[in-house]
Amino acid sequence: MPETETVPEQTEYRATAEASSPHPEDWGRAVSVVLQDLAGQAESAGRAADALRDAEVLLRIEPIDEGVCITATWRPAAA
């Protein structure tokens, strides 16, 4: 019988998007993109489609030339 390799569960998901404005009221689309990307990564890893509900997601907002770069990081709670 062949040996099976155990793949470690992903413990962190990260997504990044840029907003072309430095004003927070204009960042909605970029935030939506990073959250959708996180949810897609989680689903691809076999997690439930609604895995981000009731989750803590860290947002980092860094200035770039004409806007901001928004990075979202999510560490799922241990099962």
mmCIF file with all atom_site columns, C-alpha atoms in Angstrom:
data_model
loop_
_atom_site.group_PDB
_atom_site.id
_atom_site.type_symbol
_atom_site.label_atom_id
_atom_site.label_alt_id
_atom_site.label_comp_id
_atom_site.label_asym_id
_atom_site.label_entity_id
_atom_site.label_seq_id
_atom_site.pdbx_PDB_ins_code
_atom_site.Cartn_x
_atom_site.Cartn_y
_atom_site.Cartn_z
_atom_site.occupancy
_atom_site.B_iso_or_equiv
_atom_site.pdbx_formal_charge
_atom_site.auth_seq_id
_atom_site.auth_comp_id
_atom_site.auth_asym_id
_atom_site.auth_atom_id
_atom_site.pdbx_PDB_model_num
ATOM 1  C CA . MET A 1 1  ? 0.000   0.000  0.000  1.00 0.00 ? 1  MET A CA 1
ATOM 2  C CA . PRO A 1 2  ? 1.520   3.396  -0.973 1.00 0.00 ? 2  PRO A CA 1
ATOM 3  C CA . GLU A 1 3  ? 2.253   5.943  1.721  1.00 0.00 ? 3  GLU A CA 1
ATOM 4  C CA . THR A 1 4  ? 0.064   9.009  1.785  1.00 0.00 ? 4  THR A CA 1
ATOM 5  C CA . GLU A 1 5  ? 1.483   12.399 2.474  1.00 0.00 ? 5  GLU A CA 1
ATOM 6  C CA . THR A 1 6  ? -0.369  14.616 4.915  1.00 0.00 ? 6  THR A CA 1
ATOM 7  C CA . VAL A 1 7  ? -0.695  18.146 3.602  1.00 0.00 ? 7  VAL A CA 1
ATOM 8  C CA . PRO A 1 8  ? -0.700  20.702 6.417  1.00 0.00 ? 8  PRO A CA 1
ATOM 9  C CA . GLU A 1 9  ? -3.811  22.841 6.649  1.00 0.00 ? 9  GLU A CA 1
ATOM 10 C CA . GLN A 1 10 ? -3.301  26.409 5.472  1.00 0.00 ? 10 GLN A CA 1
ATOM 11 C CA . THR A 1 11 ? -3.204  28.639 8.524  1.00 0.00 ? 11 THR A CA 1
ATOM 12 C CA . GLU A 1 12 ? -3.222  32.047 6.849  1.00 0.00 ? 12 GLU A CA 1
ATOM 13 C CA . TYR A 1 13 ? -4.875  33.519 3.806  1.00 0.00 ? 13 TYR A CA 1
ATOM 14 C CA . ARG A 1 14 ? -3.865  36.843 2.269  1.00 0.00 ? 14 ARG A CA 1
ATOM 15 C CA . ALA A 1 15 ? -5.211  38.991 -0.556 1.00 0.00 ? 15 ALA A CA 1
ATOM 16 C CA . THR A 1 16 ? -4.252  42.427 -1.883 1.00 0.00 ? 16 THR A CA 1
ATOM 17 C CA . ALA A 1 17 ? -5.935  45.027 -4.074 1.00 0.00 ? 17 ALA A CA 1
ATOM 18 C CA . GLU A 1 18 ? -5.232  48.638 -4.957 1.00 0.00 ? 18 GLU A CA 1
ATOM 19 C CA . ALA A 1 19 ? -7.601  51.596 -4.760 1.00 0.00 ? 19 ALA A CA 1
ATOM 20 C CA . SER A 1 20 ? -6.780  54.561 -6.979 1.00 0.00 ? 20 SER A CA 1
ATOM 21 C CA . SER A 1 21 ? -7.951  57.102 -4.405 1.00 0.00 ? 21 SER A CA 1
ATOM 22 C CA . PRO A 1 22 ? -6.444  58.083 -1.047 1.00 0.00 ? 22 PRO A CA 1
ATOM 23 C CA . HIS A 1 23 ? -9.964  58.699 0.360  1.00 0.00 ? 23 HIS A CA 1
ATOM 24 C CA . PRO A 1 24 ? -11.545 55.945 2.485  1.00 0.00 ? 24 PRO A CA 1
ATOM 25 C CA . GLU A 1 25 ? -14.998 56.515 0.995  1.00 0.00 ? 25 GLU A CA 1
ATOM 26 C CA . ASP A 1 26 ? -13.585 55.318 -2.353 1.00 0.00 ? 26 ASP A CA 1
ATOM 27 C CA . TRP A 1 27 ? -12.097 52.016 -1.115 1.00 0.00 ? 27 TRP A CA 1
ATOM 28 C CA . GLY A 1 28 ? -15.267 49.890 -1.204 1.00 0.00 ? 28 GLY A CA 1
ATOM 29 C CA . ARG A 1 29 ? -14.462 48.013 -4.412 1.00 0.00 ? 29 ARG A CA 1
ATOM 30 C CA . ALA A 1 30 ? -10.900 47.185 -3.301 1.00 0.00 ? 30 ALA A CA 1
ATOM 31 C CA . VAL A 1 31 ? -12.126 45.895 0.074  1.00 0.00 ? 31 VAL A CA 1
ATOM 32 C CA . SER A 1 32 ? -14.760 43.814 -1.704 1.00 0.00 ? 32 SER A CA 1
ATOM 33 C CA . VAL A 1 33 ? -12.103 42.343 -4.012 1.00 0.00 ? 33 VAL A CA 1
ATOM 34 C CA . VAL A 1 34 ? -9.804  41.280 -1.150 1.00 0.00 ? 34 VAL A CA 1
ATOM 35 C CA . LEU A 1 35 ? -12.655 39.712 0.824  1.00 0.00 ? 35 LEU A CA 1
ATOM 36 C CA . GLN A 1 36 ? -13.912 37.851 -2.222 1.00 0.00 ? 36 GLN A CA 1
ATOM 37 C CA . ASP A 1 37 ? -10.364 36.624 -2.895 1.00 0.00 ? 37 ASP A CA 1
ATOM 38 C CA . LEU A 1 38 ? -9.996  35.406 0.720  1.00 0.00 ? 38 LEU A CA 1
ATOM 39 C CA . ALA A 1 39 ? -13.304 33.560 0.501  1.00 0.00 ? 39 ALA A CA 1
ATOM 40 C CA . GLY A 1 40 ? -12.231 31.970 -2.797 1.00 0.00 ? 40 GLY A CA 1
ATOM 41 C CA . GLN A 1 41 ? -8.908  30.845 -1.339 1.00 0.00 ? 41 GLN A CA 1
ATOM 42 C CA . ALA A 1 42 ? -10.692 29.304 1.645  1.00 0.00 ? 42 ALA A CA 1
ATOM 43 C CA . GLU A 1 43 ? -13.195 27.526 -0.599 1.00 0.00 ? 43 GLU A CA 1
ATOM 44 C CA . SER A 1 44 ? -10.374 26.185 -2.803 1.00 0.00 ? 44 SER A CA 1
ATOM 45 C CA . ALA A 1 45 ? -8.766  24.781 0.345  1.00 0.00 ? 45 ALA A CA 1
ATOM 46 C CA . GLY A 1 46 ? -11.965 22.904 1.177  1.00 0.00 ? 46 GLY A CA 1
ATOM 47 C CA . ARG A 1 47 ? -13.467 25.303 3.682  1.00 0.00 ? 47 ARG A CA 1
ATOM 48 C CA . ALA A 1 48 ? -17.147 26.248 3.678  1.00 0.00 ? 48 ALA A CA 1
ATOM 49 C CA . ALA A 1 49 ? -18.166 29.054 1.324  1.00 0.00 ? 49 ALA A CA 1
ATOM 50 C CA . ASP A 1 50 ? -19.253 31.148 4.307  1.00 0.00 ? 50 ASP A CA 1
ATOM 51 C CA . ALA A 1 51 ? -16.037 30.576 6.278  1.00 0.00 ? 51 ALA A CA 1
ATOM 52 C CA . LEU A 1 52 ? -15.425 34.328 6.651  1.00 0.00 ? 52 LEU A CA 1
ATOM 53 C CA . ARG A 1 53 ? -18.701 34.942 8.475  1.00 0.00 ? 53 ARG A CA 1
ATOM 54 C CA . ASP A 1 54 ? -18.062 35.862 12.100 1.00 0.00 ? 54 ASP A CA 1
ATOM 55 C CA . ALA A 1 55 ? -14.313 35.890 11.371 1.00 0.00 ? 55 ALA A CA 1
ATOM 56 C CA . GLU A 1 56 ? -11.717 38.461 12.317 1.00 0.00 ? 56 GLU A CA 1
ATOM 57 C CA . VAL A 1 57 ? -9.949  39.795 9.228  1.00 0.00 ? 57 VAL A CA 1
ATOM 58 C CA . LEU A 1 58 ? -6.968  42.130 9.520  1.00 0.00 ? 58 LEU A CA 1
ATOM 59 C CA . LEU A 1 59 ? -6.798  44.992 6.987  1.00 0.00 ? 59 LEU A CA 1
ATOM 60 C CA . ARG A 1 60 ? -3.557  46.802 6.287  1.00 0.00 ? 60 ARG A CA 1
ATOM 61 C CA . ILE A 1 61 ? -3.834  50.006 4.289  1.00 0.00 ? 61 ILE A CA 1
ATOM 62 C CA . GLU A 1 62 ? -0.634  51.389 2.826  1.00 0.00 ? 62 GLU A CA 1
ATOM 63 C CA . PRO A 1 63 ? -0.261  54.552 0.747  1.00 0.00 ? 63 PRO A CA 1
ATOM 64 C CA . ILE A 1 64 ? 0.913   54.175 -2.846 1.00 0.00 ? 64 ILE A CA 1
ATOM 65 C CA . ASP A 1 65 ? 1.536   56.827 -5.499 1.00 0.00 ? 65 ASP A CA 1
ATOM 66 C CA . GLU A 1 66 ? -2.070  57.832 -6.199 1.00 0.00 ? 66 GLU A CA 1
ATOM 67 C CA . GLY A 1 67 ? -4.104  55.752 -3.761 1.00 0.00 ? 67 GLY A CA 1
ATOM 68 C CA . VAL A 1 68 ? -3.725  52.887 -1.328 1.00 0.00 ? 68 VAL A CA 1
ATOM 69 C CA . CYS A 1 69 ? -2.872  49.209 -1.302 1.00 0.00 ? 69 CYS A CA 1
ATOM 70 C CA . ILE A 1 70 ? -5.263  47.187 0.854  1.00 0.00 ? 70 ILE A CA 1
ATOM 71 C CA . THR A 1 71 ? -4.133  43.819 2.177  1.00 0.00 ? 71 THR A CA 1
ATOM 72 C CA . ALA A 1 72 ? -6.492  41.537 4.076  1.00 0.00 ? 72 ALA A CA 1
ATOM 73 C CA . THR A 1 73 ? -5.175  38.678 6.191  1.00 0.00 ? 73 THR A CA 1
ATOM 74 C CA . TRP A 1 74 ? -7.299  35.945 7.752  1.00 0.00 ? 74 TRP A CA 1
ATOM 75 C CA . ARG A 1 75 ? -6.143  33.237 10.142 1.00 0.00 ? 75 ARG A CA 1
ATOM 76 C CA . PRO A 1 76 ? -8.920  30.679 10.619 1.00 0.00 ? 76 PRO A CA 1
ATOM 77 C CA . ALA A 1 77 ? -9.591  29.537 14.143 1.00 0.00 ? 77 ALA A CA 1
ATOM 78 C CA . ALA A 1 78 ? -8.178  26.118 14.887 1.00 0.00 ? 78 ALA A CA 1
ATOM 79 C CA . ALA A 1 79 ? -10.739 23.355 14.454 1.00 0.00 ? 79 ALA A CA 1
#
